[in-house]
PDB file of C-alpha atoms in Angstrom:
ATOM      1  CA  MET P  28      36.662   5.750  37.860  1.00 64.00           C
ATOM      2  CA  GLU P  29      33.807   6.721  35.519  1.00 75.00           C
ATOM      3  CA  GLN P  30      30.762   4.490  35.084  1.00 79.00           C
ATOM      4  CA  PRO P  31      29.897   3.329  31.537  1.00 79.00           C
ATOM      5  CA  ARG P  32      27.160   5.287  29.801  1.00 79.00           C
ATOM      6  CA  ARG P  33      23.860   3.618  29.042  1.00 78.00           C
ATOM      7  CA  ILE P  34      21.582   4.353  26.131  1.00 76.00           C
ATOM      8  CA  THR P  35      18.861   5.331  28.563  1.00 75.00           C
ATOM      9  CA  ASP P  36      21.067   8.179  29.824  1.00 75.00           C
ATOM     10  CA  SER P  37      20.472  10.017  26.529  1.00 76.00           C
ATOM     11  CA  PHE P  38      16.713  10.250  26.917  1.00 73.00           C
ATOM     12  CA  PRO P  39      14.791  12.306  29.476  1.00 75.00           C
ATOM     13  CA  ARG P  40      13.017  10.399  32.191  1.00 74.00           C
ATOM     14  CA  ARG P  41       9.240  10.377  32.146  1.00 72.00           C
ATOM     15  CA  ARG P  42       6.982  10.193  35.124  1.00 69.00           C
ATOM     16  CA  ARG P  43       4.772   7.198  35.429  1.00 68.00           C
ATOM     17  CA  ARG P  44       1.038   7.715  35.570  1.00 66.00           C
ATOM     18  CA  GLY P  45      -0.439   8.081  38.964  1.00 64.00           C
ATOM     19  CA  PRO P  46      -3.659   6.378  40.017  1.00 67.00           C
ATOM     20  CA  GLY P  47      -5.778   9.488  39.393  1.00 63.00           C
ATOM     21  CA  ARG P  48      -4.551  10.238  35.855  1.00 59.00           C
ATOM     22  CA  PRO P  49      -6.673   9.166  32.891  1.00 61.00           C
ATOM     23  CA  PRO P  50      -4.946   7.031  30.269  1.00 62.00           C
ATOM     24  CA  GLY P  51      -4.077   8.723  26.973  1.00 62.00           C
ATOM     25  CA  ARG P  52      -4.153  12.404  26.238  1.00 60.00           C
ATOM     26  CA  LEU P  53      -7.036  14.807  26.329  1.00 57.00           C
ATOM     27  CA  LYS P  54      -8.426  16.180  23.085  1.00 54.00           C
ATOM     28  CA  ASP P  55      -7.756  19.803  22.407  1.00 56.00           C
ATOM     29  CA  LYS P  56      -9.514  22.156  20.009  1.00 55.00           C
ATOM     30  CA  LYS P  57      -7.376  21.118  17.037  1.00 57.00           C
ATOM     31  CA  ASP P  58      -8.391  17.469  17.466  1.00 56.00           C
ATOM     32  CA  LYS P  59     -12.076  18.442  17.554  1.00 56.00           C
ATOM     33  CA  ASP P  60     -11.718  20.342  14.274  1.00 57.00           C
ATOM     34  CA  LYS P  61      -9.887  17.383  12.775  1.00 57.00           C
ATOM     35  CA  ASP P  62     -12.736  15.039  13.779  1.00 55.00           C
ATOM     36  CA  LYS P  63     -15.250  17.359  12.074  1.00 56.00           C
ATOM     37  CA  VAL P  64     -13.221  17.353   8.855  1.00 54.00           C
ATOM     38  CA  GLN P  65     -12.968  13.558   8.906  1.00 57.00           C
ATOM     39  CA  LEU P  66     -16.696  13.305   9.513  1.00 51.00           C
ATOM     40  CA  LYS P  67     -17.402  15.518   6.519  1.00 53.00           C
ATOM     41  CA  VAL P  68     -15.138  13.424   4.304  1.00 51.00           C
ATOM     42  CA  ARG P  69     -16.884  10.236   5.385  1.00 55.00           C
ATOM     43  CA  ASP P  70     -20.308  11.704   4.609  1.00 55.00           C
ATOM     44  CA  CYS P  71     -19.381  12.562   1.000  1.00 55.00           C
ATOM     45  CA  PRO P  72     -20.914  10.308  -1.620  1.00 59.00           C
ATOM     46  CA  ARG P  73     -18.363   7.949  -3.115  1.00 61.00           C
ATOM     47  CA  ALA P  74     -17.611   7.680  -6.773  1.00 56.00           C
ATOM     48  CA  PRO P  75     -19.279   4.721  -8.442  1.00 60.00           C
ATOM     49  CA  SER P  76     -17.047   1.737  -7.959  1.00 67.00           C
ATOM     50  CA  GLN P  77     -15.926  -0.492 -10.783  1.00 65.00           C
ATOM     51  CA  PRO P  78     -17.516  -3.912 -11.088  1.00 70.00           C
ATOM     52  CA  PRO P  79     -15.446  -6.745  -9.645  1.00 74.00           C
ATOM     53  CA  PRO P  80     -12.982  -8.203 -12.153  1.00 76.00           C
ATOM     54  CA  ASP P  81     -13.679 -11.455 -13.913  1.00 86.00           C
ATOM     55  CA  PRO P  82     -12.161 -14.366 -11.911  1.00 90.00           C
ATOM     56  CA  ALA P  83     -10.981 -16.082 -15.118  1.00 91.00           C
ATOM     57  CA  LEU P  84      -9.165 -12.899 -16.174  1.00 89.00           C
ATOM     58  CA  MET P  85      -7.560 -12.546 -12.760  1.00 91.00           C
ATOM     59  CA  GLU P  86      -6.374 -16.164 -12.873  1.00 94.00           C
ATOM     60  CA  MET P  87      -4.902 -15.621 -16.357  1.00 92.00           C
ATOM     61  CA  LEU P  88      -3.047 -12.490 -15.168  1.00 92.00           C
ATOM     62  CA  ARG P  89      -1.816 -14.299 -12.062  1.00 93.00           C
ATOM     63  CA  ARG P  90      -0.365 -17.111 -14.184  1.00 94.00           C
ATOM     64  CA  PHE P  91       1.319 -14.560 -16.440  1.00 93.00           C
ATOM     65  CA  ASP P  92       2.777 -12.760 -13.395  1.00 91.00           C
ATOM     66  CA  LEU P  93       4.139 -15.951 -11.859  1.00 91.00           C
ATOM     67  CA  SER P  94       5.578 -17.426 -15.046  1.00 91.00           C
ATOM     68  CA  TRP P  95       9.337 -16.934 -15.351  1.00 91.00           C
ATOM     69  CA  GLU P  96       9.072 -17.978 -18.983  1.00 92.00           C
ATOM     70  CA  TYR P  97       8.473 -14.325 -19.942  1.00 90.00           C
ATOM     71  CA  GLY P  98      11.306 -12.844 -17.880  1.00 88.00           C
ATOM     72  CA  PRO P  99      11.460 -10.965 -14.583  1.00 88.00           C
ATOM     73  CA  CYS P 100       8.513  -8.801 -13.615  1.00 83.00           C
ATOM     74  CA  THR P 101       9.959  -6.398 -11.038  1.00 86.00           C
ATOM     75  CA  GLY P 102      10.074  -2.720 -11.842  1.00 89.00           C
ATOM     76  CA  ILE P 103       7.904  -2.809 -14.982  1.00 91.00           C
ATOM     77  CA  THR P 104       4.222  -2.955 -15.742  1.00 91.00           C
ATOM     78  CA  ARG P 105       2.481  -6.043 -17.058  1.00 92.00           C
ATOM     79  CA  LEU P 106       2.103  -4.475 -20.483  1.00 92.00           C
ATOM     80  CA  GLN P 107       5.801  -3.579 -20.628  1.00 93.00           C
ATOM     81  CA  ARG P 108       6.644  -7.157 -19.645  1.00 93.00           C
ATOM     82  CA  TRP P 109       4.329  -8.541 -22.321  1.00 94.00           C
ATOM     83  CA  GLU P 110       5.886  -6.283 -24.977  1.00 94.00           C
ATOM     84  CA  ARG P 111       9.417  -7.199 -23.891  1.00 94.00           C
ATOM     85  CA  ALA P 112       8.567 -10.911 -24.102  1.00 94.00           C
ATOM     86  CA  GLN P 113       7.099 -10.356 -27.577  1.00 94.00           C
ATOM     87  CA  GLU P 114      10.258  -8.552 -28.736  1.00 95.00           C
ATOM     88  CA  LEU P 115      12.401 -11.408 -27.416  1.00 93.00           C
ATOM     89  CA  GLY P 116      10.311 -13.953 -29.334  1.00 94.00           C
ATOM     90  CA  LEU P 117       8.898 -15.655 -26.228  1.00 92.00           C
ATOM     91  CA  SER P 118       5.338 -15.570 -27.647  1.00 91.00           C
ATOM     92  CA  PRO P 119       3.324 -14.394 -24.625  1.00 92.00           C
ATOM     93  CA  PRO P 120      -0.422 -15.108 -24.704  1.00 92.00           C
ATOM     94  CA  GLY P 121      -2.393 -12.650 -26.851  1.00 92.00           C
ATOM     95  CA  PRO P 122      -5.445 -12.491 -24.561  1.00 92.00           C
ATOM     96  CA  ILE P 123      -3.210 -11.050 -21.831  1.00 92.00           C
ATOM     97  CA  ARG P 124      -2.323  -8.050 -24.011  1.00 93.00           C
ATOM     98  CA  ASP P 125      -5.959  -7.567 -25.020  1.00 92.00           C
ATOM     99  CA  ALA P 126      -7.056  -7.587 -21.378  1.00 91.00           C
ATOM    100  CA  LEU P 127      -4.295  -5.165 -20.374  1.00 90.00           C
ATOM    101  CA  LEU P 128      -5.212  -2.731 -23.154  1.00 92.00           C
ATOM    102  CA  GLU P 129      -8.917  -3.010 -22.354  1.00 89.00           C
ATOM    103  CA  HIS P 130      -8.393  -2.202 -18.651  1.00 85.00           C
ATOM    104  CA  ARG P 131      -5.613   0.390 -18.859  1.00 84.00           C
ATOM    105  CA  ASP P 132      -7.051   2.434 -16.000  1.00 81.00           C
ATOM    106  CA  ASN P 133      -7.169  -0.525 -13.597  1.00 75.00           C
ATOM    107  CA  PRO P 134      -3.722  -1.634 -12.431  1.00 66.00           C
TER     108      PRO P 134
END
């Protein structure tokens, strides 16, 4: 009679670490080169960051996002949602559209 197969039979067995083996793997030459590249990237000057957004604007956008009054918001941008609500006669707030057009580059 044959014994049932186990899922562990499909994978090769690995030896457990002995007491003299260091944990983890040793770095090879490729890893050293990779560390140098990462170091160079970190040392590069960063592009000037944008100023933090206005908290009142963020609160207004959050309310617009969470309001089901203007329809579902999945799969479209805020501006597309605003325009769709306008076309359907739902009268979305005008300052939302102004803010979205003013900050087109900032999602």
